[in-house]
Amino acid sequence: MFLPRKKYAGNQLAVFRGVGEISSWEMQQIAREVNYSETSFILSDEENPSGFDVRIFTPKEEVPFAGHPTLGTAQVIHDEILQSKTDHVVLNLKVGPIPVTFSPDGYGWMKQIQPEFGPQHRPEILANVLGLDISEIDDRFPIEEVSTGLPFFIVPLKTLAGLKKAVVDKDRYFSLIQNTAAKGILIFCPESHGSGNQVSVRVFVDYYGVPEDPATGSGNGCLAGYLVSHRYFGQDRIDIRSEQGYEIDRPSLLLLKAEKSGSRIDIQVGGKTIFVARGEFI
């Protein structure tokens, strides 16, 4: 889970080790049984030359990439398997290798793949999906599909009040995503609950069996790419704090770094994790 660094906040994650003999069907059944936003599976405790092979499942299906499972699983590998002998871990995911580096202050930083920018959408469509008035959407910036391995609609709002007010109309939501690569919706605004944070975020991913996600590293990576691509803060580089999960009583904090140089955008998303339980799944 992400900051605050205390129990019962952030985003839950179950990590299973040494599951190379388990079928994809059984992994999906376990993920459905656990019923967290995601469950990750480390196929072997033995590192291969390119890193550790990992698969990630939501309650409904496997995903090629997800952010908080990447950081949480890397923490398990770092602490439990490698026993902190190195500060660099590579996870081989469906989207490709994702490196995670642990800094002395305890943060894990994952470097995401280059963002891809997809279609833009009319504000009135997303306003209807989100139960908002069109005036609550910040029309200075586009509503756009962005992916760093898992696509999201990025929707800019003007105020925290609008962010809190949003309620997804499921019929309109499922109608919207029938013909789009993006299945998740990330809304954000430049106001925050906590001092020192630059943006507030909410993420809706009912398609994957998660009505609202407490902390979404993949979506926030897409947001980081979007912010520098459109110079949201007036520059090609950001180093900001993004809060999420307050509306569902799972407050989370993610750190976002991104820099645009020519056609390239480098993105890193950081966070902390805490272990809350260990056990055996029979």
Coordinates of C-alpha atoms in Angstrom, one line a residue:
M1 CA 0.0 0.0 0.0
F2 CA 1.1 3.6 -0.4
L3 CA 1.6 6.5 2.1
P4 CA 0.5 7.5 4.7
R5 CA 2.9 4.9 6.2
K6 CA 0.4 3.3 8.6
K7 CA -1.9 0.4 8.6
Y8 CA -5.4 0.5 7.1
A9 CA -4.6 3.3 4.6
G10 CA -3.4 3.2 1.0
N11 CA -4.1 0.4 -1.4
Q12 CA -4.2 -3.3 -0.3
L13 CA -2.1 -5.9 -2.1
A14 CA -1.7 -9.6 -1.7
V15 CA 1.6 -11.0 -3.0
F16 CA 2.1 -14.7 -3.6
R17 CA 5.6 -16.2 -3.9
G18 CA 6.9 -19.2 -5.8
V19 CA 3.8 -20.0 -7.8
G20 CA 5.3 -21.1 -11.1
E21 CA 3.3 -24.3 -11.0
I22 CA -0.1 -22.6 -10.5
S23 CA -2.3 -22.2 -13.6
S24 CA -3.6 -18.9 -14.9
W25 CA -7.1 -20.0 -14.0
E26 CA -6.1 -20.7 -10.4
M27 CA -4.3 -17.3 -10.1
Q28 CA -7.5 -15.7 -11.3
Q29 CA -9.5 -17.6 -8.8
I30 CA -7.2 -16.6 -6.0
A31 CA -7.3 -12.9 -7.0
R32 CA -11.1 -13.1 -7.0
E33 CA -11.1 -14.7 -3.6
V34 CA -8.7 -12.1 -2.1
N35 CA -10.8 -9.4 -3.9
Y36 CA -8.2 -6.6 -3.6
S37 CA -7.7 -4.2 -6.5
E38 CA -4.9 -6.4 -7.5
T39 CA -3.1 -9.6 -6.5
S40 CA 0.4 -10.3 -7.7
F41 CA 2.2 -13.6 -8.2
I42 CA 6.0 -14.0 -8.1
L43 CA 6.6 -17.1 -10.3
S44 CA 9.9 -18.0 -8.6
D45 CA 12.1 -16.8 -5.8
E46 CA 15.1 -17.4 -8.1
E47 CA 16.0 -14.3 -10.1
N48 CA 16.7 -14.9 -13.8
P49 CA 19.1 -12.7 -15.7
S50 CA 16.5 -10.1 -16.6
G51 CA 14.8 -10.0 -13.2
F52 CA 11.8 -11.6 -11.5
D53 CA 8.8 -12.9 -13.5
V54 CA 5.6 -11.5 -12.0
R55 CA 1.9 -11.6 -13.0
I56 CA -0.8 -9.2 -11.8
F57 CA -4.5 -10.0 -11.6
T58 CA -7.5 -7.8 -10.7
P59 CA -10.6 -9.6 -9.4
K60 CA -11.8 -9.9 -13.0
E61 CA -8.8 -10.4 -15.3
E62 CA -5.0 -10.3 -15.7
V63 CA -3.5 -6.9 -16.5
P64 CA -0.2 -6.2 -18.3
F65 CA 0.8 -3.6 -15.8
A66 CA -0.3 -1.9 -12.6
G67 CA 1.5 0.5 -10.4
H68 CA 0.9 -0.2 -6.7
P69 CA 1.3 -4.0 -7.3
T70 CA 4.7 -3.2 -9.0
L71 CA 5.9 -1.2 -6.0
G72 CA 4.5 -3.6 -3.4
T73 CA 5.8 -6.7 -5.1
A74 CA 9.2 -5.1 -5.5
Q75 CA 9.2 -4.4 -1.8
V76 CA 8.6 -8.1 -1.0
I77 CA 11.4 -9.1 -3.4
H78 CA 13.7 -6.5 -1.9
D79 CA 12.9 -7.3 1.8
E80 CA 12.0 -11.0 1.8
I81 CA 13.8 -12.6 -1.1
L82 CA 16.9 -10.5 -1.7
Q83 CA 17.0 -9.4 2.0
S84 CA 17.9 -5.8 1.1
K85 CA 21.2 -6.8 -0.5
T86 CA 20.5 -4.5 -3.4
D87 CA 18.4 -1.4 -3.9
H88 CA 17.5 -2.2 -7.5
V89 CA 14.8 -4.8 -8.5
V90 CA 13.4 -5.5 -12.0
L91 CA 10.0 -7.0 -12.4
N92 CA 9.3 -8.8 -15.7
L93 CA 5.6 -8.0 -16.4
K94 CA 3.4 -8.5 -19.4
V95 CA 4.2 -5.0 -20.5
G96 CA 7.9 -5.6 -20.3
P97 CA 10.7 -5.1 -17.6
I98 CA 9.9 -2.4 -15.0
P99 CA 12.8 -1.4 -12.8
V100 CA 12.2 -0.3 -9.2
T101 CA 14.9 1.5 -7.2
F102 CA 14.7 2.0 -3.4
S103 CA 16.1 5.2 -2.0
P104 CA 17.6 5.7 1.5
D105 CA 14.3 7.3 2.7
G106 CA 12.4 4.1 2.0
Y107 CA 10.6 5.2 -1.1
G108 CA 10.4 2.8 -4.0
W109 CA 10.6 4.4 -7.5
M110 CA 9.4 2.6 -10.6
K111 CA 10.3 3.8 -14.0
Q112 CA 7.3 3.4 -16.3
I113 CA 7.4 2.9 -20.1
Q114 CA 7.0 5.7 -22.5
P115 CA 3.5 7.1 -22.5
E116 CA 1.2 6.7 -25.5
F117 CA -1.4 9.3 -26.1
G118 CA -4.7 8.2 -27.6
P119 CA -8.0 9.7 -28.7
Q120 CA -9.4 12.8 -27.0
H121 CA -13.1 13.0 -25.9
R122 CA -15.8 15.6 -25.7
P123 CA -16.2 17.0 -22.1
E124 CA -20.0 16.5 -22.2
I125 CA -19.6 12.8 -22.6
L126 CA -17.4 12.4 -19.5
A127 CA -19.4 14.9 -17.6
N128 CA -22.5 12.7 -18.1
V129 CA -20.6 9.6 -17.1
L130 CA -19.3 11.2 -13.9
G131 CA -22.5 13.0 -12.9
L132 CA -20.9 16.4 -13.2
D133 CA -21.9 19.6 -14.8
I134 CA -19.8 20.3 -17.9
S135 CA -18.7 23.6 -16.3
E136 CA -16.8 21.6 -13.6
I137 CA -14.4 20.2 -16.3
D138 CA -11.3 22.3 -17.0
D139 CA -11.7 22.9 -20.7
R140 CA -8.2 24.5 -21.0
F141 CA -6.9 20.9 -21.2
P142 CA -8.1 17.9 -23.2
I143 CA -9.8 14.7 -21.9
E144 CA -7.4 12.2 -23.3
E145 CA -6.6 8.5 -23.3
V146 CA -3.1 7.9 -22.0
S147 CA -1.2 4.6 -21.4
T148 CA 2.1 3.7 -19.8
G149 CA 1.1 0.0 -20.0
L150 CA -2.5 0.3 -18.9
P151 CA -4.7 3.0 -20.6
F152 CA -6.8 5.6 -18.7
F153 CA -9.1 8.5 -19.5
I154 CA -7.4 11.5 -18.0
V155 CA -10.1 14.1 -17.0
P156 CA -9.0 17.5 -15.7
L157 CA -11.4 19.2 -13.2
K158 CA -11.3 22.7 -11.8
T159 CA -11.9 22.1 -8.1
L160 CA -11.8 19.7 -5.2
A161 CA -15.5 20.1 -4.7
G162 CA -16.1 18.8 -8.2
L163 CA -13.7 15.9 -7.6
K164 CA -15.6 14.9 -4.4
K165 CA -18.9 15.2 -6.2
A166 CA -18.2 12.8 -9.0
V167 CA -20.3 9.6 -9.1
V168 CA -20.0 7.2 -12.0
D169 CA -23.2 6.3 -13.9
K170 CA -22.4 2.6 -14.6
D171 CA -24.6 2.3 -17.7
R172 CA -23.0 5.3 -19.3
Y173 CA -19.6 4.2 -18.2
F174 CA -19.9 0.7 -19.7
S175 CA -21.4 2.2 -22.9
L176 CA -18.4 4.6 -23.2
I177 CA -15.7 1.9 -22.8
Q178 CA -17.2 -0.5 -25.3
N179 CA -15.0 0.8 -28.1
T180 CA -12.1 2.4 -26.3
A181 CA -8.7 1.1 -25.2
A182 CA -9.0 2.9 -21.9
K183 CA -11.3 1.2 -19.3
G184 CA -10.3 3.2 -16.3
I185 CA -11.2 6.9 -15.6
L186 CA -8.8 9.1 -13.7
I187 CA -10.1 12.5 -12.6
F188 CA -7.8 15.1 -11.0
C189 CA -7.8 18.7 -9.8
P190 CA -5.1 21.2 -8.6
E191 CA -6.5 21.4 -5.1
S192 CA -5.7 19.0 -2.3
H193 CA -6.9 17.7 1.1
G194 CA -3.4 17.8 2.6
S195 CA -0.9 20.7 2.6
G196 CA 2.1 20.2 0.4
N197 CA 0.3 18.1 -2.2
Q198 CA -0.2 19.5 -5.7
V199 CA -3.0 17.3 -7.2
S200 CA -5.9 15.3 -5.9
V201 CA -6.9 12.2 -7.9
R202 CA -9.8 9.7 -8.0
V203 CA -9.8 6.6 -10.2
F204 CA -12.7 4.5 -11.3
V205 CA -12.1 1.0 -12.8
D206 CA -15.3 -0.9 -12.6
Y207 CA -14.4 -2.8 -15.7
Y208 CA -11.8 -4.6 -13.7
G209 CA -14.1 -5.2 -10.7
V210 CA -12.9 -2.1 -8.8
P211 CA -15.5 0.6 -8.5
E212 CA -12.9 3.1 -7.0
D213 CA -9.2 2.5 -6.5
P214 CA -7.5 3.9 -3.4
A215 CA -4.0 4.3 -5.1
T216 CA -3.3 3.8 -8.8
G217 CA 0.4 3.9 -9.8
S218 CA -0.3 3.1 -13.4
G219 CA -3.0 5.8 -13.7
N220 CA -0.8 8.4 -11.9
G221 CA 2.0 7.6 -14.3
C222 CA -0.3 8.4 -17.2
L223 CA -1.3 11.6 -15.4
A224 CA 2.4 12.5 -15.0
G225 CA 2.9 12.1 -18.7
Y226 CA -0.2 14.1 -19.5
L227 CA 0.9 16.9 -17.2
V228 CA 4.2 17.5 -18.9
S229 CA 2.8 16.8 -22.4
H230 CA 0.3 19.6 -22.0
R231 CA 2.5 21.8 -19.7
Y232 CA -0.2 21.8 -17.1
F233 CA 2.1 23.5 -14.6
G234 CA 3.7 25.6 -17.4
Q235 CA 6.9 23.5 -17.7
D236 CA 8.2 20.3 -19.2
R237 CA 9.3 18.8 -15.9
I238 CA 7.3 18.0 -12.7
D239 CA 8.2 16.7 -9.3
I240 CA 4.9 16.6 -7.4
R241 CA 2.8 14.9 -4.7
S242 CA -0.5 13.3 -5.8
E243 CA -3.1 12.3 -3.2
Q244 CA -5.8 9.7 -3.7
G245 CA -8.3 7.5 -1.8
Y246 CA -9.6 10.2 0.6
E247 CA -13.2 9.8 -0.7
I248 CA -13.2 6.1 0.2
D249 CA -11.3 6.4 3.5
R250 CA -8.1 4.9 2.2
P251 CA -5.8 8.0 2.0
S252 CA -2.8 7.5 -0.2
L253 CA 0.1 9.5 -1.5
L254 CA 2.1 9.0 -4.6
L255 CA 5.2 10.9 -5.8
L256 CA 5.3 11.8 -9.5
K257 CA 8.3 12.8 -11.5
A258 CA 8.3 13.3 -15.3
E259 CA 10.4 15.2 -17.8
K260 CA 9.8 15.8 -21.5
S261 CA 12.8 16.1 -23.8
G262 CA 11.9 16.2 -27.5
S263 CA 9.4 13.4 -28.2
R264 CA 10.5 11.4 -25.1
I265 CA 8.8 11.6 -21.7
D266 CA 10.5 9.9 -18.8
I267 CA 8.2 9.0 -15.9
Q268 CA 8.8 7.7 -12.4
V269 CA 6.2 7.0 -9.7
G270 CA 7.2 6.6 -6.1
G271 CA 5.6 5.4 -2.9
K272 CA 6.2 3.6 0.4
T273 CA 4.7 0.3 1.5
I274 CA 4.1 -1.5 4.8
F275 CA 3.6 -5.2 5.6
V276 CA 0.4 -5.9 7.5
A277 CA 0.2 -9.7 7.4
R278 CA 2.0 -12.9 6.5
G279 CA 0.4 -16.3 6.1
E280 CA -0.3 -19.4 4.1
F281 CA -3.0 -19.8 1.5
I282 CA -4.2 -23.4 1.5

